């Protein structure tokens, strides 16, 4: 499932925010503006984080975005820690359950992985606050976990194996998304991979001895020519996902690990 690495907040209040309603205004509208709600605060916070990163999200900044007083936000959410938990869960809630009941387990896991990968790439700030050891305990996080578990239900795996498969999938997707986001950030600096290589290659070739590292020379040249880059995020994701699913298939054939 989606996991949170945010600092500790108030767990009771966090559960209320995650599972309670967020569309009813608590503060009165002023000057014809919509009343302040948790939903509006979360939407504004996600918008700021998408554009500028999570560090840019503060109560003062959100108040300015919403045309409200900074203290009025605390009526709805006690602090940034709890707000980030809700941001994570709301983002995960956009992963609509797929109508894939007729598909096989491999197709269903692949679809879940692709959806999560695209979500993380669209909201890079999530990569800084998702962690395998702290589940996001809201309806969005639970729906994602449920969808992934349904893909491997009824295949002869123990509950422990089912959770292990989902955890492995989430870990792989997060790592692949982080690499893709990093590659995109480098490209956004204005130098394409090909331009970088054209600038660096003449100097590298002066010091690199292909006879000393024959495999690195041969394989690196082949991969670079194929991808037109030293690293291709989309290929890395698809290749890794296919191999991961191959491993899950082997686990199913073996009847699982025997764990309870």
CSV table of N, CA and C in Angstrom, one decimal, residues 47-167:
chain,number,residue,atom,x,y,z
A,47,UNK,N,-1.5,21.3,-5.0
A,47,UNK,CA,-1.1,22.2,-6.2
A,47,UNK,C,0.2,22.8,-5.9
A,48,UNK,N,0.4,23.4,-4.7
A,48,UNK,CA,1.7,24.0,-4.4
A,48,UNK,C,2.8,23.0,-4.4
A,49,UNK,N,2.6,21.8,-3.8
A,49,UNK,CA,3.6,20.8,-3.8
A,49,UNK,C,4.0,20.3,-5.2
A,50,UNK,N,3.0,20.2,-6.0
A,50,UNK,CA,3.3,19.7,-7.4
A,50,UNK,C,4.2,20.7,-8.1
A,51,UNK,N,3.9,22.0,-7.9
A,51,UNK,CA,4.6,23.1,-8.6
A,51,UNK,C,6.0,23.4,-8.0
A,52,UNK,N,6.1,23.4,-6.7
A,52,UNK,CA,7.3,23.9,-6.0
A,52,UNK,C,7.9,22.9,-5.0
A,53,UNK,N,7.3,21.8,-4.8
A,53,UNK,CA,7.9,20.8,-3.8
A,53,UNK,C,7.2,21.0,-2.5
A,54,UNK,N,7.4,20.0,-1.6
A,54,UNK,CA,6.7,19.9,-0.4
A,54,UNK,C,7.2,21.0,0.6
A,55,UNK,N,8.4,21.4,0.5
A,55,UNK,CA,9.0,22.4,1.4
A,55,UNK,C,8.2,23.8,1.2
A,56,UNK,N,7.6,24.0,0.1
A,56,UNK,CA,6.9,25.2,-0.2
A,56,UNK,C,5.6,25.3,0.5
A,57,UNK,N,5.1,24.1,1.0
A,57,UNK,CA,3.8,24.0,1.6
A,57,UNK,C,3.9,24.5,3.0
A,58,UNK,N,3.2,25.6,3.4
A,58,UNK,CA,3.2,26.0,4.8
A,58,UNK,C,1.8,26.6,5.0
A,59,UNK,N,1.4,26.7,6.2
A,59,UNK,CA,0.0,27.2,6.5
A,59,UNK,C,-0.1,28.7,6.0
A,60,UNK,N,1.0,29.4,6.2
A,60,UNK,CA,1.0,30.8,5.7
A,60,UNK,C,0.8,30.9,4.2
A,61,UNK,N,1.5,30.0,3.5
A,61,UNK,CA,1.4,30.0,2.0
A,61,UNK,C,0.0,29.6,1.6
A,62,UNK,N,-0.5,28.6,2.2
A,62,UNK,CA,-1.8,28.1,1.8
A,62,UNK,C,-2.9,29.1,2.1
A,63,UNK,N,-2.7,29.8,3.2
A,63,UNK,CA,-3.7,30.9,3.6
A,63,UNK,C,-3.7,32.0,2.5
A,64,UNK,N,-2.5,32.3,2.0
A,64,UNK,CA,-2.4,33.3,0.9
A,64,UNK,C,-3.1,32.8,-0.3
A,65,UNK,N,-2.9,31.5,-0.7
A,65,UNK,CA,-3.5,30.9,-1.9
A,65,UNK,C,-5.0,30.9,-1.8
A,66,UNK,N,-5.5,30.7,-0.6
A,66,UNK,CA,-6.9,30.6,-0.4
A,66,UNK,C,-7.6,31.9,0.0
A,67,UNK,N,-6.8,32.9,0.2
A,67,UNK,CA,-7.4,34.2,0.6
A,67,UNK,C,-8.0,34.2,2.0
A,68,UNK,N,-7.3,33.5,2.9
A,68,UNK,CA,-7.8,33.3,4.3
A,68,UNK,C,-6.7,33.7,5.3
A,69,UNK,N,-7.1,33.8,6.5
A,69,UNK,CA,-6.1,34.1,7.5
A,69,UNK,C,-5.4,32.8,7.9
A,70,UNK,N,-4.1,32.9,8.2
A,70,UNK,CA,-3.3,31.7,8.5
A,70,UNK,C,-3.9,30.9,9.6
A,71,UNK,N,-4.3,31.6,10.7
A,71,UNK,CA,-4.9,30.9,11.8
A,71,UNK,C,-6.2,30.1,11.6
A,72,UNK,N,-6.9,30.6,10.5
A,72,UNK,CA,-8.2,29.9,10.2
A,72,UNK,C,-8.0,28.5,9.7
A,73,UNK,N,-6.8,28.3,9.1
A,73,UNK,CA,-6.5,26.9,8.6
A,73,UNK,C,-6.4,25.9,9.7
A,74,UNK,N,-6.0,26.3,10.9
A,74,UNK,CA,-5.8,25.4,12.0
A,74,UNK,C,-7.1,24.9,12.6
A,75,UNK,N,-8.2,25.6,12.2
A,75,UNK,CA,-9.5,25.1,12.6
A,75,UNK,C,-9.8,23.8,11.9
A,76,UNK,N,-9.2,23.6,10.7
A,76,UNK,CA,-9.5,22.4,9.9
A,76,UNK,C,-8.4,21.3,10.0
A,77,UNK,N,-7.1,21.7,10.2
A,77,UNK,CA,-6.0,20.8,10.3
A,77,UNK,C,-5.0,21.3,11.3
A,78,UNK,N,-4.6,20.5,12.2
A,78,UNK,CA,-3.7,21.0,13.3
A,78,UNK,C,-2.3,21.4,12.9
A,79,UNK,N,-1.8,20.8,11.8
A,79,UNK,CA,-0.4,21.2,11.4
A,79,UNK,C,-0.1,20.5,10.1
A,80,UNK,N,1.2,20.8,9.6
A,80,UNK,CA,1.6,20.3,8.3
A,80,UNK,C,1.7,18.7,8.3
A,81,UNK,N,2.1,18.2,9.5
A,81,UNK,CA,2.3,16.7,9.5
A,81,UNK,C,1.0,16.0,9.2
A,82,UNK,N,-0.1,16.4,9.8
A,82,UNK,CA,-1.4,15.8,9.5
A,82,UNK,C,-1.9,16.2,8.1
A,83,UNK,N,-1.6,17.4,7.7
A,83,UNK,CA,-2.0,17.8,6.3
A,83,UNK,C,-1.3,16.9,5.3
A,84,UNK,N,0.0,16.6,5.4
A,84,UNK,CA,0.7,15.8,4.5
A,84,UNK,C,0.1,14.4,4.4
A,85,UNK,N,-0.3,13.8,5.5
A,85,UNK,CA,-1.0,12.5,5.5
A,85,UNK,C,-2.2,12.6,4.7
A,86,UNK,N,-3.0,13.6,4.8
A,86,UNK,CA,-4.2,13.7,4.0
A,86,UNK,C,-3.9,13.9,2.5
A,87,UNK,N,-2.9,14.7,2.3
A,87,UNK,CA,-2.4,14.9,0.9
A,87,UNK,C,-2.1,13.6,0.2
A,88,UNK,N,-1.3,12.8,0.9
A,88,UNK,CA,-0.9,11.5,0.4
A,88,UNK,C,-2.1,10.6,0.1
A,89,UNK,N,-3.0,10.6,1.1
A,89,UNK,CA,-4.2,9.7,0.9
A,89,UNK,C,-5.1,10.2,-0.2
A,90,UNK,N,-5.3,11.5,-0.3
A,90,UNK,CA,-6.1,12.1,-1.4
A,90,UNK,C,-5.5,11.8,-2.7
A,91,UNK,N,-4.2,11.9,-2.8
A,91,UNK,CA,-3.5,11.6,-4.1
A,91,UNK,C,-3.7,10.1,-4.4
A,92,UNK,N,-3.5,9.2,-3.4
A,92,UNK,CA,-3.7,7.8,-3.7
A,92,UNK,C,-5.2,7.4,-4.1
A,93,UNK,N,-6.1,8.2,-3.6
A,93,UNK,CA,-7.5,8.0,-3.9
A,93,UNK,C,-7.8,8.2,-5.3
A,94,UNK,N,-7.0,8.9,-6.1
A,94,UNK,CA,-7.2,9.1,-7.5
A,94,UNK,C,-6.9,7.8,-8.3
A,95,UNK,N,-6.3,6.9,-7.7
A,95,UNK,CA,-6.1,5.6,-8.3
A,95,UNK,C,-7.4,4.8,-8.3
A,96,UNK,N,-8.2,5.0,-9.3
A,96,UNK,CA,-9.5,4.4,-9.4
A,96,UNK,C,-9.3,2.9,-9.5
A,97,UNK,N,-10.1,2.1,-8.7
A,97,UNK,CA,-10.1,0.7,-8.9
A,97,UNK,C,-10.4,0.3,-10.3
A,98,UNK,N,-9.5,-0.5,-10.9
A,98,UNK,CA,-9.7,-0.9,-12.3
A,98,UNK,C,-10.7,-2.0,-12.4
A,99,UNK,N,-11.5,-2.0,-13.5
A,99,UNK,CA,-12.4,-3.0,-13.8
A,99,UNK,C,-11.7,-4.2,-14.5
A,100,UNK,N,-10.9,-4.9,-13.7
A,100,UNK,CA,-10.0,-5.9,-14.3
A,100,UNK,C,-10.3,-7.3,-13.8
A,101,UNK,N,-11.6,-7.5,-13.3
A,101,UNK,CA,-11.8,-8.8,-12.7
A,101,UNK,C,-11.7,-10.0,-13.7
A,102,UNK,N,-11.8,-9.7,-15.0
A,102,UNK,CA,-11.7,-10.8,-16.0
A,102,UNK,C,-10.2,-11.0,-16.4
A,103,UNK,N,-9.3,-10.1,-16.0
A,103,UNK,CA,-7.9,-10.2,-16.4
A,103,UNK,C,-7.2,-11.2,-15.4
A,104,UNK,N,-6.0,-11.7,-15.9
A,104,UNK,CA,-5.2,-12.5,-15.0
A,104,UNK,C,-4.4,-11.7,-14.0
A,105,UNK,N,-3.8,-12.5,-13.1
A,105,UNK,CA,-3.1,-11.8,-12.0
A,105,UNK,C,-2.0,-10.9,-12.5
A,106,UNK,N,-1.3,-11.4,-13.6
A,106,UNK,CA,-0.1,-10.6,-14.1
A,106,UNK,C,-0.6,-9.3,-14.7
A,107,UNK,N,-1.7,-9.3,-15.4
A,107,UNK,CA,-2.2,-8.1,-16.0
A,107,UNK,C,-2.7,-7.1,-15.0
A,108,UNK,N,-3.3,-7.7,-13.9
A,108,UNK,CA,-3.8,-6.8,-12.9
A,108,UNK,C,-2.7,-6.2,-12.0
A,109,UNK,N,-1.7,-6.9,-11.7
A,109,UNK,CA,-0.5,-6.4,-11.0
A,109,UNK,C,0.2,-5.3,-11.9
A,110,UNK,N,0.3,-5.6,-13.1
A,110,UNK,CA,1.0,-4.7,-14.1
A,110,UNK,C,0.2,-3.4,-14.2
A,111,UNK,N,-1.1,-3.5,-14.2
A,111,UNK,CA,-1.9,-2.3,-14.3
A,111,UNK,C,-1.8,-1.5,-13.0
A,112,UNK,N,-1.8,-2.1,-11.9
A,112,UNK,CA,-1.6,-1.4,-10.6
A,112,UNK,C,-0.3,-0.7,-10.6
A,113,UNK,N,0.8,-1.4,-11.0
A,113,UNK,CA,2.1,-0.8,-11.0
A,113,UNK,C,2.2,0.4,-11.9
A,114,UNK,N,1.6,0.3,-13.1
A,114,UNK,CA,1.7,1.4,-14.1
A,114,UNK,C,0.9,2.6,-13.5
A,115,UNK,N,-0.2,2.4,-12.9
A,115,UNK,CA,-1.0,3.5,-12.3
A,115,UNK,C,-0.2,4.2,-11.2
A,116,UNK,N,0.4,3.4,-10.3
A,116,UNK,CA,1.1,4.0,-9.2
A,116,UNK,C,2.4,4.7,-9.7
A,117,UNK,N,3.1,4.1,-10.7
A,117,UNK,CA,4.2,4.8,-11.3
A,117,UNK,C,3.9,6.1,-11.9
A,118,UNK,N,2.8,6.2,-12.6
A,118,UNK,CA,2.3,7.4,-13.2
A,118,UNK,C,1.9,8.5,-12.2
A,119,UNK,N,1.3,8.0,-11.1
A,119,UNK,CA,0.9,8.9,-10.0
A,119,UNK,C,2.2,9.5,-9.3
A,120,UNK,N,3.2,8.7,-9.0
A,120,UNK,CA,4.4,9.2,-8.4
A,120,UNK,C,5.1,10.2,-9.3
A,121,UNK,N,5.2,9.9,-10.5
A,121,UNK,CA,5.9,10.8,-11.5
A,121,UNK,C,5.1,12.1,-11.6
A,122,UNK,N,3.8,12.1,-11.5
A,122,UNK,CA,3.0,13.3,-11.6
A,122,UNK,C,3.1,14.1,-10.3
A,123,UNK,N,3.3,13.5,-9.2
A,123,UNK,CA,3.4,14.1,-7.9
A,123,UNK,C,4.8,13.8,-7.2
A,124,UNK,N,5.9,14.3,-7.7
A,124,UNK,CA,7.2,13.9,-7.2
A,124,UNK,C,7.4,14.1,-5.7
A,125,UNK,N,6.7,15.0,-5.1
A,125,UNK,CA,6.8,15.3,-3.7
A,125,UNK,C,6.4,14.0,-2.9
A,126,UNK,N,5.6,13.2,-3.4
A,126,UNK,CA,5.2,12.0,-2.7
A,126,UNK,C,6.4,11.1,-2.4
A,127,UNK,N,7.3,11.1,-3.3
A,127,UNK,CA,8.5,10.2,-3.2
A,127,UNK,C,9.3,10.5,-1.9
A,128,UNK,N,9.2,11.8,-1.4
A,128,UNK,CA,9.9,12.1,-0.2
A,128,UNK,C,9.2,11.8,1.1
A,129,UNK,N,8.0,11.3,1.0
A,129,UNK,CA,7.2,11.0,2.2
A,129,UNK,C,6.5,9.7,2.2
A,130,UNK,N,6.8,8.9,1.2
A,130,UNK,CA,6.3,7.5,1.2
A,130,UNK,C,7.3,6.6,1.8
A,131,UNK,N,7.0,5.7,2.6
A,131,UNK,CA,7.9,4.8,3.2
A,131,UNK,C,7.3,3.4,3.4
A,132,UNK,N,8.0,2.3,3.3
A,132,UNK,CA,7.4,1.0,3.4
A,132,UNK,C,7.0,0.7,4.8
A,133,UNK,N,7.6,1.3,5.8
A,133,UNK,CA,7.3,1.0,7.2
A,133,UNK,C,6.1,1.7,7.8
A,134,UNK,N,5.6,2.7,7.1
A,134,UNK,CA,4.5,3.5,7.7
A,134,UNK,C,3.3,3.6,6.7
A,135,UNK,N,2.3,2.7,6.8
A,135,UNK,CA,1.2,2.7,5.8
A,135,UNK,C,0.4,4.0,5.9
A,136,UNK,N,-0.1,4.5,4.8
A,136,UNK,CA,-1.1,5.5,4.7
A,136,UNK,C,-2.4,4.9,5.1
A,137,UNK,N,-3.0,5.3,6.2
A,137,UNK,CA,-4.1,4.5,6.8
A,137,UNK,C,-5.5,5.2,6.5
A,138,UNK,N,-5.6,5.8,5.3
A,138,UNK,CA,-6.8,6.4,4.9
A,138,UNK,C,-7.5,5.6,3.8
A,139,UNK,N,-8.7,6.0,3.4
A,139,UNK,CA,-9.4,5.2,2.4
A,139,UNK,C,-8.7,5.1,1.1
A,140,UNK,N,-7.9,6.1,0.7
A,140,UNK,CA,-7.1,6.0,-0.5
A,140,UNK,C,-6.0,5.0,-0.5
A,141,UNK,N,-5.3,5.0,0.6
A,141,UNK,CA,-4.3,4.0,0.8
A,141,UNK,C,-4.8,2.6,0.9
A,142,UNK,N,-6.0,2.4,1.7
A,142,UNK,CA,-6.6,1.1,1.8
A,142,UNK,C,-7.1,0.6,0.5
A,143,UNK,N,-7.7,1.5,-0.3
A,143,UNK,CA,-8.2,1.0,-1.6
A,143,UNK,C,-7.1,0.6,-2.6
A,144,UNK,N,-6.0,1.2,-2.5
A,144,UNK,CA,-4.8,0.8,-3.3
A,144,UNK,C,-4.3,-0.6,-2.9
A,145,UNK,N,-4.2,-0.7,-1.6
A,145,UNK,CA,-3.7,-2.0,-1.0
A,145,UNK,C,-4.7,-3.1,-1.4
A,146,UNK,N,-6.0,-2.9,-1.2
A,146,UNK,CA,-7.0,-3.8,-1.6
A,146,UNK,C,-6.9,-4.3,-3.0
A,147,UNK,N,-6.8,-3.3,-3.9
A,147,UNK,CA,-6.7,-3.6,-5.3
A,147,UNK,C,-5.5,-4.5,-5.6
A,148,UNK,N,-4.4,-4.2,-5.1
A,148,UNK,CA,-3.2,-5.0,-5.3
A,148,UNK,C,-3.3,-6.4,-4.7
A,149,UNK,N,-3.9,-6.5,-3.6
A,149,UNK,CA,-4.1,-7.8,-3.0
A,149,UNK,C,-5.1,-8.7,-3.8
A,150,UNK,N,-6.1,-8.0,-4.3
A,150,UNK,CA,-7.1,-8.8,-5.1
A,150,UNK,C,-6.4,-9.5,-6.3
A,151,UNK,N,-5.4,-8.8,-6.8
A,151,UNK,CA,-4.7,-9.4,-8.0
A,151,UNK,C,-4.0,-10.7,-7.7
A,152,UNK,N,-3.7,-11.0,-6.4
A,152,UNK,CA,-3.0,-12.2,-6.1
A,152,UNK,C,-3.8,-13.1,-5.1
A,153,UNK,N,-5.1,-12.7,-5.0
A,153,UNK,CA,-6.0,-13.6,-4.1
A,153,UNK,C,-6.3,-14.8,-4.9
A,154,UNK,N,-6.4,-16.0,-4.2
A,154,UNK,CA,-6.9,-17.2,-4.8
A,154,UNK,C,-5.9,-17.9,-5.7
A,155,UNK,N,-4.6,-17.6,-5.5
A,155,UNK,CA,-3.5,-18.2,-6.3
A,155,UNK,C,-2.7,-19.2,-5.5
A,156,UNK,N,-3.1,-19.5,-4.2
A,156,UNK,CA,-2.4,-20.5,-3.4
A,156,UNK,C,-1.3,-19.8,-2.6
A,157,UNK,N,-1.3,-18.5,-2.5
A,157,UNK,CA,-0.3,-17.9,-1.7
A,157,UNK,C,-0.8,-17.6,-0.3
A,158,UNK,N,0.1,-17.7,0.7
A,158,UNK,CA,-0.4,-17.3,2.1
A,158,UNK,C,-0.6,-15.8,2.2
A,159,UNK,N,-1.2,-15.4,3.2
A,159,UNK,CA,-1.4,-14.0,3.5
A,159,UNK,C,-0.1,-13.2,3.5
A,160,UNK,N,0.9,-13.9,4.2
A,160,UNK,CA,2.2,-13.3,4.3
A,160,UNK,C,2.8,-13.1,2.9
A,161,UNK,N,2.7,-14.1,2.1
A,161,UNK,CA,3.3,-14.0,0.7
A,161,UNK,C,2.5,-13.0,-0.1
A,162,UNK,N,1.2,-12.9,0.0
A,162,UNK,CA,0.5,-11.9,-0.7
A,162,UNK,C,1.0,-10.5,-0.3
A,163,UNK,N,1.1,-10.2,1.0
A,163,UNK,CA,1.6,-8.9,1.4
A,163,UNK,C,3.0,-8.7,0.9
A,164,UNK,N,3.8,-9.7,0.9
A,164,UNK,CA,5.2,-9.6,0.5
A,164,UNK,C,5.3,-9.2,-1.0
A,165,UNK,N,4.4,-9.8,-1.8
A,165,UNK,CA,4.4,-9.5,-3.2
A,165,UNK,C,4.0,-8.0,-3.4
A,166,UNK,N,3.0,-7.6,-2.7
A,166,UNK,CA,2.5,-6.2,-2.8
A,166,UNK,C,3.6,-5.2,-2.4
A,167,UNK,N,4.3,-5.5,-1.3
A,167,UNK,CA,5.3,-4.7,-0.7
A,167,UNK,C,6.5,-4.6,-1.7
